[in-house]
């Protein structure tokens, strides 16, 4: 029987800090240690000089940390020198690589404190599954912050709080989905065999943990940014979310499947089910596009020189990167990474989401500074 536990309360810090597994060392961009070696988005130690490494919430860099006698750190990124302590999930479970400002009363970093429920870690295999979920969550939220979208933190009144529950099937199966700011993900999705079986069963081109987070965050941002002020513009592009109802649309979709002509106006077959799913699928694709263009620019392996604020240029760059990436994948028998072409209706839907980021850019979107469910 699986028992999830609520997070909260103070736990005494430990001085011995375990390392994250290599499952968590995933790269979006590289950073630099004080020894000049490369650091990666999920790094916890420099492989060259063995210095302790963490993501600093002040400079937003993965940087070497100078340990202090009281168990705190000093960020060594040039010009930063912020005093930090490890996230408690790093101390307890090697499940995080972010730091917490010493003047922050919370024991968890701003990403981990969004969790309401984590799996029962006494169950064999649950710790590794949870670590994979956390690694994907950190990656996605980092890019969400980078493009200027606000994140509602627990206790905030002005923004819908974003919360996560990572749960296992018990007497009743757990459905991955979103409802009023709460994202629930079944930890089976962190099992690569289960995930691939499900992908094939539903005929999906891709099914990843990162993709789950991006899709469910689309539902969150519909509630947060679209529903209050942008319904008219949304309905012109995506349709009326009230007719048919979500329940009716879901029943029709699972009876009849996707529209045969879905490629003419939708990013995926699943997007045809209901305007909410169309928005979530398009939102996830937009985050895919921004992340891939950003990563290509950072590494400089593809000739991409584009301002990420320029939507049309970014779409063009994404297509050019896709040609190269898809051919790499085909050479070793993998599925395409990037869609070969976006239809005009899909481009306009993506443009709508791009403008959401621009509209939010002047708001205080960083949690570092701010201290009916859809499937």
Short mmCIF file of C-alpha atoms in Angstrom, two decimals:
data_model
loop_
_atom_site.label_atom_id
_atom_site.label_comp_id
_atom_site.label_asym_id
_atom_site.label_seq_id
_atom_site.Cartn_x
_atom_site.Cartn_y
_atom_site.Cartn_z
CA UNK A 1 0.00 0.00 0.00
CA UNK A 2 1.38 3.41 -0.99
CA UNK A 3 1.33 6.18 1.60
CA UNK A 4 2.03 9.73 0.48
CA UNK A 5 3.20 12.20 3.09
CA UNK A 6 2.53 15.90 3.41
CA UNK A 7 5.50 18.26 3.49
CA UNK A 8 5.97 20.83 6.22
CA UNK A 9 7.67 21.62 9.49
CA UNK A 10 11.30 22.14 10.38
CA UNK A 11 13.92 19.43 10.15
CA UNK A 12 17.42 19.92 11.62
CA UNK A 13 20.03 20.33 8.90
CA UNK A 14 22.74 17.77 8.39
CA UNK A 15 26.31 18.55 7.43
CA UNK A 16 26.89 15.55 5.15
CA UNK A 17 25.35 16.30 1.77
CA UNK A 18 24.73 13.36 -0.59
CA UNK A 19 25.07 13.71 -4.34
CA UNK A 20 22.24 13.54 -6.82
CA UNK A 21 22.17 10.47 -9.04
CA UNK A 22 23.26 10.87 -12.66
CA UNK A 23 19.56 10.61 -13.57
CA UNK A 24 19.25 14.24 -12.41
CA UNK A 25 22.23 15.68 -14.30
CA UNK A 26 20.32 17.03 -17.27
CA UNK A 27 21.54 19.91 -19.36
CA UNK A 28 19.68 22.96 -20.61
CA UNK A 29 22.68 25.25 -20.61
CA UNK A 30 26.13 24.97 -19.15
CA UNK A 31 27.62 27.08 -16.40
CA UNK A 32 31.20 27.49 -15.21
CA UNK A 33 32.96 26.44 -12.05
CA UNK A 34 35.65 28.62 -10.50
CA UNK A 35 38.14 26.05 -11.85
CA UNK A 36 36.81 26.90 -15.36
CA UNK A 37 35.26 23.46 -15.89
CA UNK A 38 31.72 23.11 -17.18
CA UNK A 39 28.79 22.73 -14.81
CA UNK A 40 25.37 21.51 -15.87
CA UNK A 41 21.82 22.36 -14.90
CA UNK A 42 21.56 19.39 -12.52
CA UNK A 43 25.12 19.47 -11.16
CA UNK A 44 25.77 19.08 -7.44
CA UNK A 45 29.57 18.74 -7.60
CA UNK A 46 32.22 19.78 -10.11
CA UNK A 47 33.62 16.62 -11.71
CA UNK A 48 37.02 18.29 -12.11
CA UNK A 49 37.73 19.92 -8.74
CA UNK A 50 35.00 18.24 -6.62
CA UNK A 51 33.70 21.56 -5.28
CA UNK A 52 30.12 21.63 -4.00
CA UNK A 53 27.78 23.09 -6.60
CA UNK A 54 24.22 24.43 -6.44
CA UNK A 55 21.73 26.61 -8.29
CA UNK A 56 21.86 30.02 -6.62
CA UNK A 57 18.45 31.74 -6.29
CA UNK A 58 20.09 35.20 -6.40
CA UNK A 59 22.20 35.06 -9.57
CA UNK A 60 20.19 32.13 -11.03
CA UNK A 61 23.41 30.33 -11.95
CA UNK A 62 24.65 26.86 -11.15
CA UNK A 63 27.80 27.83 -9.33
CA UNK A 64 30.51 26.58 -7.01
CA UNK A 65 29.70 27.08 -3.32
CA UNK A 66 32.20 27.93 -0.59
CA UNK A 67 31.20 25.92 2.51
CA UNK A 68 31.11 27.82 5.81
CA UNK A 69 31.71 26.41 9.29
CA UNK A 70 28.02 26.85 10.19
CA UNK A 71 26.88 24.61 7.32
CA UNK A 72 25.94 27.47 5.00
CA UNK A 73 27.43 28.34 1.61
CA UNK A 74 28.70 31.44 -0.15
CA UNK A 75 27.92 31.53 -3.88
CA UNK A 76 31.16 31.86 -5.84
CA UNK A 77 29.66 33.19 -9.04
CA UNK A 78 31.38 36.42 -9.97
CA UNK A 79 29.78 39.35 -8.18
CA UNK A 80 27.17 37.28 -6.33
CA UNK A 81 28.51 36.15 -2.92
CA UNK A 82 24.99 35.41 -1.65
CA UNK A 83 24.89 33.39 1.57
CA UNK A 84 22.82 30.24 1.16
CA UNK A 85 22.00 26.94 2.75
CA UNK A 86 21.11 23.66 1.00
CA UNK A 87 17.50 22.83 0.22
CA UNK A 88 16.33 20.30 2.79
CA UNK A 89 15.45 17.84 0.03
CA UNK A 90 19.13 17.78 -0.88
CA UNK A 91 20.16 17.11 2.70
CA UNK A 92 17.56 14.41 3.27
CA UNK A 93 17.24 12.70 -0.10
CA UNK A 94 19.76 14.09 -2.64
CA UNK A 95 16.66 15.16 -4.58
CA UNK A 96 17.44 18.84 -5.27
CA UNK A 97 20.40 21.01 -6.27
CA UNK A 98 18.99 24.44 -5.42
CA UNK A 99 20.06 26.70 -2.60
CA UNK A 100 17.92 28.68 -0.15
CA UNK A 101 18.80 32.19 1.05
CA UNK A 102 19.81 32.14 4.71
CA UNK A 103 17.25 34.83 5.52
CA UNK A 104 14.43 32.67 4.09
CA UNK A 105 12.45 31.00 6.87
CA UNK A 106 11.53 28.05 4.63
CA UNK A 107 13.68 24.91 4.76
CA UNK A 108 12.84 24.03 1.14
CA UNK A 109 13.82 25.89 -2.02
CA UNK A 110 11.16 27.75 -3.97
CA UNK A 111 10.68 24.80 -6.32
CA UNK A 112 10.42 22.07 -3.67
CA UNK A 113 8.07 24.07 -1.44
CA UNK A 114 5.42 23.85 -4.16
CA UNK A 115 4.98 20.17 -3.27
CA UNK A 116 1.94 19.26 -1.20
CA UNK A 117 2.38 15.49 -1.43
CA UNK A 118 5.39 13.37 -2.31
CA UNK A 119 5.45 9.55 -2.66
CA UNK A 120 5.97 7.22 0.25
CA UNK A 121 9.77 6.94 0.09
CA UNK A 122 9.81 3.71 2.10
CA UNK A 123 8.35 1.92 -0.94
CA UNK A 124 11.06 0.38 -3.10
CA UNK A 125 11.71 2.45 -6.25
CA UNK A 126 9.71 5.51 -5.19
CA UNK A 127 12.75 7.61 -4.26
CA UNK A 128 14.28 7.33 -7.74
CA UNK A 129 10.92 8.01 -9.39
CA UNK A 130 10.44 11.09 -7.25
CA UNK A 131 13.95 12.35 -8.07
CA UNK A 132 13.18 12.08 -11.79
CA UNK A 133 9.95 14.03 -11.28
CA UNK A 134 11.77 16.75 -9.34
CA UNK A 135 14.50 17.03 -11.99
CA UNK A 136 11.90 17.52 -14.72
CA UNK A 137 9.94 20.01 -12.59
CA UNK A 138 13.03 22.15 -11.90
CA UNK A 139 13.89 22.25 -15.60
CA UNK A 140 10.42 23.30 -16.71
CA UNK A 141 9.91 25.93 -13.99
CA UNK A 142 13.33 27.44 -14.72
CA UNK A 143 12.28 28.13 -18.31
CA UNK A 144 8.82 29.33 -17.25
CA UNK A 145 10.49 31.94 -15.04
CA UNK A 146 12.93 32.83 -17.79
CA UNK A 147 10.17 33.81 -20.22
CA UNK A 148 8.49 35.94 -17.57
CA UNK A 149 5.42 33.94 -16.58
CA UNK A 150 4.32 34.43 -12.95
CA UNK A 151 4.31 31.56 -10.47
CA UNK A 152 1.90 31.73 -7.56
CA UNK A 153 3.62 30.65 -4.36
CA UNK A 154 1.92 29.09 -1.33
CA UNK A 155 0.53 31.80 0.92
CA UNK A 156 0.27 34.41 -1.82
CA UNK A 157 -3.12 36.01 -2.23
CA UNK A 158 -2.62 37.93 -5.48
CA UNK A 159 -1.80 34.87 -7.62
CA UNK A 160 -3.37 31.42 -7.83
CA UNK A 161 -0.89 29.23 -5.90
CA UNK A 162 0.80 26.50 -7.93
CA UNK A 163 0.96 23.17 -6.07
CA UNK A 164 2.09 19.63 -6.90
CA UNK A 165 1.11 16.18 -5.69
CA UNK A 166 3.17 13.18 -6.78
CA UNK A 167 1.14 10.09 -5.95
CA UNK A 168 0.95 6.35 -6.56
CA UNK A 169 -2.13 4.26 -7.29
CA UNK A 170 -3.79 2.98 -4.14
CA UNK A 171 -7.32 1.66 -3.74
CA UNK A 172 -8.23 4.10 -6.51
CA UNK A 173 -6.03 4.87 -9.53
CA UNK A 174 -4.35 8.29 -9.60
CA UNK A 175 -5.10 10.40 -12.65
CA UNK A 176 -2.50 12.88 -13.85
CA UNK A 177 -4.19 16.25 -14.24
CA UNK A 178 -4.78 19.80 -13.06
CA UNK A 179 -7.47 21.50 -11.00
CA UNK A 180 -7.40 25.10 -9.74
CA UNK A 181 -3.63 25.34 -9.47
CA UNK A 182 -3.05 21.77 -8.23
CA UNK A 183 -1.09 19.51 -10.56
CA UNK A 184 -1.26 15.80 -9.77
CA UNK A 185 1.15 13.40 -11.47
CA UNK A 186 1.03 9.63 -11.09
CA UNK A 187 4.56 8.50 -10.26
CA UNK A 188 4.20 5.64 -12.75
CA UNK A 189 5.04 8.27 -15.36
CA UNK A 190 8.59 8.25 -13.96
CA UNK A 191 8.89 4.59 -15.00
CA UNK A 192 10.26 4.64 -18.54
CA UNK A 193 8.79 1.23 -19.45
CA UNK A 194 5.27 2.22 -18.34
CA UNK A 195 5.60 5.57 -20.08
CA UNK A 196 6.64 4.01 -23.39
CA UNK A 197 3.85 1.43 -23.24
CA UNK A 198 1.35 4.23 -22.66
CA UNK A 199 2.84 6.32 -25.47
CA UNK A 200 2.40 3.46 -27.93
CA UNK A 201 -1.10 2.67 -26.65
CA UNK A 202 -2.27 6.24 -27.24
CA UNK A 203 -0.30 6.77 -30.45
CA UNK A 204 1.69 9.70 -29.07
CA UNK A 205 4.86 10.87 -30.86
CA UNK A 206 6.46 11.67 -27.48
CA UNK A 207 5.62 11.10 -23.83
CA UNK A 208 8.08 12.51 -21.30
CA UNK A 209 8.09 13.82 -17.76
CA UNK A 210 9.08 17.26 -19.03
CA UNK A 211 6.16 17.11 -21.45
CA UNK A 212 3.71 16.24 -18.66
CA UNK A 213 4.78 19.25 -16.61
CA UNK A 214 4.59 21.58 -19.59
CA UNK A 215 1.12 20.35 -20.53
CA UNK A 216 -0.33 20.60 -17.03
CA UNK A 217 1.21 24.03 -16.55
CA UNK A 218 -0.75 25.05 -19.65
CA UNK A 219 -3.94 24.36 -17.69
CA UNK A 220 -2.57 26.34 -14.74
CA UNK A 221 -1.78 29.38 -16.91
CA UNK A 222 -5.19 29.21 -18.57
CA UNK A 223 -6.73 29.63 -15.11
CA UNK A 224 -4.21 32.27 -14.05
CA UNK A 225 -3.83 34.44 -17.17
CA UNK A 226 -6.46 33.60 -19.78
CA UNK A 227 -9.68 33.08 -17.85
CA UNK A 228 -9.66 36.43 -15.99
CA UNK A 229 -9.10 38.79 -18.96
CA UNK A 230 -8.47 37.08 -22.30
CA UNK A 231 -11.44 34.78 -22.89
CA UNK A 232 -12.67 36.62 -26.02
CA UNK A 233 -9.30 36.40 -27.76
CA UNK A 234 -8.87 32.80 -26.57
CA UNK A 235 -12.22 31.69 -27.95
CA UNK A 236 -11.51 33.23 -31.34
CA UNK A 237 -8.47 30.97 -31.68
CA UNK A 238 -9.22 27.87 -29.62
CA UNK A 239 -13.02 27.74 -29.47
CA UNK A 240 -15.62 28.06 -26.72
CA UNK A 241 -14.61 26.04 -23.67
CA UNK A 242 -18.23 25.97 -22.44
CA UNK A 243 -19.79 24.32 -25.50
CA UNK A 244 -19.42 21.40 -25.39
CA UNK A 245 -18.64 20.88 -21.74
CA UNK A 246 -15.33 19.25 -20.89
CA UNK A 247 -17.04 16.03 -19.76
CA UNK A 248 -19.05 15.76 -23.00
CA UNK A 249 -16.01 16.53 -25.14
CA UNK A 250 -13.95 13.93 -23.29
CA UNK A 251 -16.60 11.23 -23.81
CA UNK A 252 -16.85 12.02 -27.53
CA UNK A 253 -13.07 11.99 -27.94
CA UNK A 254 -12.60 8.59 -26.31
CA UNK A 255 -15.46 7.16 -28.33
CA UNK A 256 -14.49 8.53 -31.73
CA UNK A 257 -10.85 9.61 -31.43
CA UNK A 258 -9.22 12.67 -32.93
CA UNK A 259 -10.56 14.46 -35.97
CA UNK A 260 -8.92 12.98 -39.09
CA UNK A 261 -7.94 16.45 -40.32
CA UNK A 262 -6.43 17.59 -37.02
CA UNK A 263 -3.06 18.52 -38.54
CA UNK A 264 -4.70 21.42 -40.37
CA UNK A 265 -5.46 23.38 -37.19
CA UNK A 266 -4.11 21.52 -34.12
CA UNK A 267 -0.72 20.67 -32.69
CA UNK A 268 -1.80 17.10 -31.82
CA UNK A 269 -4.72 14.75 -32.05
CA UNK A 270 -5.37 15.13 -28.32
CA UNK A 271 -5.68 18.89 -28.78
CA UNK A 272 -8.88 18.32 -30.76
CA UNK A 273 -10.71 17.03 -27.69
CA UNK A 274 -11.57 20.38 -26.09
CA UNK A 275 -10.29 24.01 -26.17
CA UNK A 276 -8.64 23.53 -22.77
CA UNK A 277 -6.60 20.61 -24.11
CA UNK A 278 -5.85 22.52 -27.30
CA UNK A 279 -4.43 25.35 -25.20
CA UNK A 280 -2.43 23.01 -22.93
CA UNK A 281 -0.95 21.09 -25.85
CA UNK A 282 -0.05 24.34 -27.64
CA UNK A 283 1.40 25.81 -24.44
CA UNK A 284 3.61 22.73 -24.00
CA UNK A 285 4.80 23.03 -27.60
CA UNK A 286 5.60 26.71 -27.08
CA UNK A 287 7.77 25.82 -24.07
CA UNK A 288 9.43 23.08 -26.16
CA UNK A 289 10.22 25.64 -28.84
CA UNK A 290 11.63 28.28 -26.49
CA UNK A 291 13.75 25.73 -24.61
CA UNK A 292 15.20 24.18 -27.77
CA UNK A 293 16.01 27.52 -29.41
CA UNK A 294 17.52 28.80 -26.16
CA UNK A 295 19.66 25.67 -25.79
CA UNK A 296 20.80 25.79 -29.43
CA UNK A 297 21.83 29.43 -29.01
CA UNK A 298 23.72 28.66 -25.82
CA UNK A 299 25.78 25.85 -27.29
CA UNK A 300 26.28 27.51 -30.66
CA UNK A 301 26.26 24.25 -32.58
CA UNK A 302 23.51 25.48 -34.90
CA UNK A 303 23.62 28.92 -36.51
CA UNK A 304 20.76 30.46 -34.55
CA UNK A 305 20.99 34.15 -33.76
CA UNK A 306 17.50 35.23 -32.77
CA UNK A 307 15.91 37.38 -30.10
CA UNK A 308 13.54 35.13 -28.19
CA UNK A 309 11.13 38.06 -27.99
CA UNK A 310 10.76 37.96 -31.78
CA UNK A 311 8.11 35.30 -32.29
CA UNK A 312 8.31 34.82 -36.07
CA UNK A 313 12.09 34.61 -36.00
CA UNK A 314 11.91 32.05 -33.21
CA UNK A 315 9.45 29.86 -35.15
CA UNK A 316 11.76 29.97 -38.18
CA UNK A 317 14.79 29.11 -36.04
CA UNK A 318 12.91 26.23 -34.42
CA UNK A 319 12.19 24.77 -37.84
CA UNK A 320 15.83 25.06 -38.89
CA UNK A 321 17.02 23.41 -35.67
CA UNK A 322 14.41 20.71 -36.21
CA UNK A 323 15.84 19.73 -39.58
CA UNK A 324 19.20 19.01 -37.99
CA UNK A 325 17.82 17.41 -34.82
CA UNK A 326 15.38 15.19 -36.69
CA UNK A 327 18.11 13.92 -38.98
CA UNK A 328 20.30 13.11 -35.97
CA UNK A 329 17.42 11.12 -34.48
CA UNK A 330 16.65 9.32 -37.74
CA UNK A 331 20.28 8.26 -38.08
CA UNK A 332 19.97 6.20 -34.90
CA UNK A 333 16.36 5.15 -35.36
CA UNK A 334 14.65 7.56 -32.93
CA UNK A 335 11.44 9.50 -33.44
CA UNK A 336 11.59 13.07 -34.71
CA UNK A 337 12.29 15.69 -32.07
CA UNK A 338 10.60 18.69 -33.73
CA UNK A 339 7.45 18.91 -35.89
CA UNK A 340 8.41 19.42 -39.53
CA UNK A 341 5.85 22.18 -40.06
CA UNK A 342 3.29 24.23 -38.12
CA UNK A 343 0.01 25.06 -39.84
CA UNK A 344 -1.06 28.72 -39.87
CA UNK A 345 -3.77 28.22 -37.21
CA UNK A 346 -1.23 26.55 -34.92
CA UNK A 347 1.23 29.42 -35.43
CA UNK A 348 -1.43 31.93 -34.38
CA UNK A 349 -2.22 29.88 -31.28
CA UNK A 350 1.48 29.80 -30.43
CA UNK A 351 1.64 33.56 -30.97
CA UNK A 352 -1.19 34.02 -28.44
CA UNK A 353 0.82 32.10 -25.84
CA UNK A 354 3.96 34.08 -26.72
CA UNK A 355 2.06 37.27 -25.91
CA UNK A 356 1.10 35.88 -22.50
CA UNK A 357 4.78 35.89 -21.57
CA UNK A 358 5.23 39.41 -22.89
CA UNK A 359 2.20 40.65 -20.98
CA UNK A 360 3.55 39.13 -17.78
CA UNK A 361 7.17 40.22 -18.23
CA UNK A 362 6.80 43.35 -16.12
CA UNK A 363 5.17 41.48 -13.24
CA UNK A 364 7.14 40.02 -10.35
CA UNK A 365 7.20 36.49 -11.76
CA UNK A 366 10.15 35.06 -9.86
CA UNK A 367 9.38 33.11 -6.70
CA UNK A 368 12.90 33.96 -5.56
CA UNK A 369 11.71 37.55 -5.28
CA UNK A 370 8.10 36.90 -4.27
CA UNK A 371 8.78 34.59 -1.34
CA UNK A 372 -13.35 20.11 -12.53
CA UNK A 373 -9.68 18.66 -13.31
CA UNK A 374 -8.27 18.63 -16.83
CA UNK A 375 -6.11 15.67 -17.85
#
